[in-house]
Coordinates of C-alpha atoms in Angstrom, one line a residue:
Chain A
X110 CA 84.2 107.9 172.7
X111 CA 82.0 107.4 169.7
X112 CA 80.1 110.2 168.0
X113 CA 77.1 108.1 168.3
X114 CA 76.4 106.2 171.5
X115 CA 73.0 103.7 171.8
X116 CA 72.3 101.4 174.6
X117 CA 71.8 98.8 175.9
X118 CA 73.8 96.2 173.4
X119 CA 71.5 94.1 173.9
X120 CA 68.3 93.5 174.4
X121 CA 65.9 90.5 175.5
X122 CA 62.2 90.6 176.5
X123 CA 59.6 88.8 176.2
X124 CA 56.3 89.2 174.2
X125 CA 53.9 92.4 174.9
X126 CA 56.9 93.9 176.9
X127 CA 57.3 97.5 176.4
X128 CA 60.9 98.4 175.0
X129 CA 63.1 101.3 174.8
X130 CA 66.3 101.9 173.4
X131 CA 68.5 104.8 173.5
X132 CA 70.8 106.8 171.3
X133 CA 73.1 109.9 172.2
X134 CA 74.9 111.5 170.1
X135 CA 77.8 114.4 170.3
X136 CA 77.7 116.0 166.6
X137 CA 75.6 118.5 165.2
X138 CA 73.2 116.7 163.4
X139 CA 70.1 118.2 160.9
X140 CA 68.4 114.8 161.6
X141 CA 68.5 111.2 164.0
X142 CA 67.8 107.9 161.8
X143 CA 66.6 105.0 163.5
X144 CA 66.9 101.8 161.5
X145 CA 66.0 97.9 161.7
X146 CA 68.3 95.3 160.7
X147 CA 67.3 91.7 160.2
X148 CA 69.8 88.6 160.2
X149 CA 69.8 88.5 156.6
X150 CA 71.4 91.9 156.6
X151 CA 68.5 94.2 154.8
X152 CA 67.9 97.5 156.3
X153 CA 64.9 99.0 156.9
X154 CA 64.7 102.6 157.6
X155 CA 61.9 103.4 160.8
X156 CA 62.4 107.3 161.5
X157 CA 63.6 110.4 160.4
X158 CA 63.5 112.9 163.4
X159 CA 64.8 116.6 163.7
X160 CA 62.5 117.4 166.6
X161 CA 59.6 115.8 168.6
X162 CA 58.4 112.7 168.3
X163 CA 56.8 110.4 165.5
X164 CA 54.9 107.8 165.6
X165 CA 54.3 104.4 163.0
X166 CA 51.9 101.5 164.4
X167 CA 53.7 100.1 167.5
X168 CA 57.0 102.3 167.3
X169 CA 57.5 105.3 168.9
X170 CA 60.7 107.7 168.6
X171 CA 61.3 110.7 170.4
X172 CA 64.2 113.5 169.9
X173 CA 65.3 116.0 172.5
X174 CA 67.4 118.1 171.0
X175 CA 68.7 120.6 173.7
X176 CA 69.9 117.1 175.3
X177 CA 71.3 115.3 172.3
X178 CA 69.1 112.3 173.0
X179 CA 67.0 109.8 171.5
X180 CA 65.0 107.1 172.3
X181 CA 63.1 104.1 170.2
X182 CA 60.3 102.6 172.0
X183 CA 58.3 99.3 170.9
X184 CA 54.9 98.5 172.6
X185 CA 53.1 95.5 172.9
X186 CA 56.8 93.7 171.5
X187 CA 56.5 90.9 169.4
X188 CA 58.8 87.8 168.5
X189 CA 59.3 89.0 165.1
X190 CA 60.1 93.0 166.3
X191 CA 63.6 90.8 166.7
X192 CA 66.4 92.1 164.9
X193 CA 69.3 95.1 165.5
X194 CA 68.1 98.7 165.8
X195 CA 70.7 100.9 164.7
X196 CA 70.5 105.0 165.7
X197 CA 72.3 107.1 162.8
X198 CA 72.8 111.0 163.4
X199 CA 72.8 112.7 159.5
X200 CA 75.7 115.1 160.3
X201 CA 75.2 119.3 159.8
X202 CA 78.3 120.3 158.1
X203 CA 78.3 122.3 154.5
X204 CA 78.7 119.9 151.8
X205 CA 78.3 116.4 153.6
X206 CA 74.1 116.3 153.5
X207 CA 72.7 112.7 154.3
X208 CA 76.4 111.2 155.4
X209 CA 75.1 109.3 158.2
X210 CA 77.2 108.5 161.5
X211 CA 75.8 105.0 163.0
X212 CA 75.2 103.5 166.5
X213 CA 76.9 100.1 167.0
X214 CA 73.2 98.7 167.1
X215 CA 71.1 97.3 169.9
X216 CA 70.0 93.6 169.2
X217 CA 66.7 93.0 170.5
X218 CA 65.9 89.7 171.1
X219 CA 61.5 88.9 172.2
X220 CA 60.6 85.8 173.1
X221 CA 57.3 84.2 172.8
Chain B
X98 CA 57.3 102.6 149.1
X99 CA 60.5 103.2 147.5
X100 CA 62.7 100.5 147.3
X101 CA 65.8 100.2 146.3
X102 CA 67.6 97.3 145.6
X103 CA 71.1 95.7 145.1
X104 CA 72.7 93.3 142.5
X105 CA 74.3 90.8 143.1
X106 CA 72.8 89.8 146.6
X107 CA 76.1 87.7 147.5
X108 CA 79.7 86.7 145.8
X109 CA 82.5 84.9 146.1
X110 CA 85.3 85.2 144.5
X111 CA 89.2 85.0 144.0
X112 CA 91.8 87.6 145.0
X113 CA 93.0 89.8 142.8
X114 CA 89.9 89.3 140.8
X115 CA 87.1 92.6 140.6
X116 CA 83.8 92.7 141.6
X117 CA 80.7 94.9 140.8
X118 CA 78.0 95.5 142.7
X119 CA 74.9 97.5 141.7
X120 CA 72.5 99.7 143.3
X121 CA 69.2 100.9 141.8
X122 CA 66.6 103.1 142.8
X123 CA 63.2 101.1 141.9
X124 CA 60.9 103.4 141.8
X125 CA 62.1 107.1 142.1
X126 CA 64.9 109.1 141.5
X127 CA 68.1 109.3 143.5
X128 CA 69.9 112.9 143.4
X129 CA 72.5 110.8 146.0
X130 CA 74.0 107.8 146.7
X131 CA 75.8 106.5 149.4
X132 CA 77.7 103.2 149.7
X133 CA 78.8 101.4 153.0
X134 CA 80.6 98.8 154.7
X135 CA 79.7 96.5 157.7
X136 CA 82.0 94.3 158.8
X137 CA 81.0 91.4 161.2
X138 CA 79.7 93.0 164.7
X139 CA 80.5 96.4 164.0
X140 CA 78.3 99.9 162.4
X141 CA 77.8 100.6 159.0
X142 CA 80.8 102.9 158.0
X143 CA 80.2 105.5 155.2
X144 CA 82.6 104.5 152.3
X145 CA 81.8 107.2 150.1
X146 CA 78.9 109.5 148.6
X147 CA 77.9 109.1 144.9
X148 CA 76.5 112.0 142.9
X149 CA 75.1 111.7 139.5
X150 CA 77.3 113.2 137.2
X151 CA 79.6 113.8 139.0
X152 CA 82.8 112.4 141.2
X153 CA 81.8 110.7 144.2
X154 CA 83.3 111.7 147.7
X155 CA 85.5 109.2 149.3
X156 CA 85.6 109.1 153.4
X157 CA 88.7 109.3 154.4
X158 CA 90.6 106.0 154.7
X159 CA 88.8 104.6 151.8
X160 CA 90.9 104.3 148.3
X161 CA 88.9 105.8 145.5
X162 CA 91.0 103.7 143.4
X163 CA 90.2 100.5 145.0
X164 CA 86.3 101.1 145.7
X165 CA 85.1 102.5 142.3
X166 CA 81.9 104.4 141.9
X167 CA 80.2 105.0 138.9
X168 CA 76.5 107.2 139.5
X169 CA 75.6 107.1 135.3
X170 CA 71.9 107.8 136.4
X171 CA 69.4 109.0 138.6
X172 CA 68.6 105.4 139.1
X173 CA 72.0 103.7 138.8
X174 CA 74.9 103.5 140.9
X175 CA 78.4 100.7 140.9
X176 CA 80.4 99.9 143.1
X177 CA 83.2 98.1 141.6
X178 CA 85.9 96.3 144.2
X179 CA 89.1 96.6 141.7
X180 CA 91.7 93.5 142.8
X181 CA 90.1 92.6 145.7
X182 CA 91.6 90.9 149.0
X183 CA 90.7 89.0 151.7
X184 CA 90.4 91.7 153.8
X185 CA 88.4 93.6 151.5
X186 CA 85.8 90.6 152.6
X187 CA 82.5 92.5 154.0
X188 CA 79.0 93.3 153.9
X189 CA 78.6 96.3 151.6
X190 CA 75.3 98.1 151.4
X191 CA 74.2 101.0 149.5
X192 CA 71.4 103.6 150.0
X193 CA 69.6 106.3 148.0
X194 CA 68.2 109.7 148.8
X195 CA 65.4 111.0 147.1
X196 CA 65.2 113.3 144.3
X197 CA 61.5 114.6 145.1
X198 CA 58.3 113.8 145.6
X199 CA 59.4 111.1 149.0
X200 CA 59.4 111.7 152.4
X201 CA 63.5 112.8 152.4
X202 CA 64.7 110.1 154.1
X203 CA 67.6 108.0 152.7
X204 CA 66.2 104.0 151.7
X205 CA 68.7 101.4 151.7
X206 CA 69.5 98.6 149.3
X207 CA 69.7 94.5 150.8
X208 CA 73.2 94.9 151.0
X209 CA 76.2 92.3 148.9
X210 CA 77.6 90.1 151.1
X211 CA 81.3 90.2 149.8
X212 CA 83.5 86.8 150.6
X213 CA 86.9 87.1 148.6
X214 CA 89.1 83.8 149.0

């Protein structure tokens, strides 16, 4: 079983749906990374979350930490929100600060 | 917002040949650096973490004398892929960490797609 678990694989919807995508994780973790990935490769990072929720524009990401979960959610989707979102847990151990444990990715796919 | 950025963008090149791939910090100063590998459908995997000054840490699996890493400055950090191999063929991507003065988050490079023949 991976360290790092996010579901579903993938994703399609069309525009203005609301989207969630989820990450568990079985490490102890200082903080949850959620990521965006476009075809060309380039990473973007979204969040950094230790506890609660944050908020940019029209993404939302929630931790619960007692429950080792997270969850991305996208309102009012778009066709270019389109791309991989990949959950990374930055592992707790002495020494290994930042070292980042990844998701296989969700591919979201919104059509017009 | 900080950006960092990577050098070259894509490269081809022979086996047994060595390739170099830079990673810069725009904009701010990077305490650490990491470097990764994706290969085709699968996660980023941590290769190794690049201190300035100082010896990077290697992830186990990964041959520090294969994957070199040089971290000369806050700002700079190589990646050099010594006698490379088909199989050695990926998607390698590098991030950086602030120093201070950035919301501490890491912020990754464009990646260097890597395509040895």
């Amino acid at each position: 079983k991976n360290e790092v678990e996010q579901s579903p694989q993938n994703l399609t919807a069309q525009e203005g749906e609301f989207i969630t995508i989820n990450c568990s994780y079985s490490v102890g973790i200082s903080a949850l990374h959620w990521l965006q990935q476009h075809p060309g490769g380039g990473i973007v990072s979204l969040f950094m979350l230790s506890s609660g929720k944050k908020k940019h524009g029209r993404l939302i990401a929630t931790i619960n930490i007692q429950e080792k979960h997270s969850s991305l959610h996208i309102t009012a989707s778009h066709p270019r929100d389109s791309a991989v979102y990949i959950c990374a847990a930055e592992r707790n151990y002495g020494g290994s600060q930042g070292n980042l444990i990844f998701g296989k990715g969700t591919k979201l796919s919104v059509k017009p | 917002g900080a950006v960092v950025s990577q050098h070259p963008s894509w490269v081809i090149c022979k086996s047994g040949t060595s390739v170099k791939i830079e990673c810069r910090s725009l904009d701010f100063q990077a305490t650490t650096m990491f470097w990764y590998r994706q290969f085709p459908k699968q996660s980023l995997m941590l290769m190794a973490t690049s201190n300035e000054g100082s010896k990077a840490t290697y992830e186990q699996g990964v041959e520090k004398d294969k994957f070199l890493i040089n971290h000369a400055s806050l700002t700079l950090s190589t990646l050099t892929v010594t006698s490379a191999h088909p199989e050695d063929s990926s998607f390698y991507i590098c991030s950086a960490r602030a120093l201070a003065g950035l919301a501490d988050t890491q912020y990754f490079g464009p990646g260097t797609r890597l395509t040895v023949l």
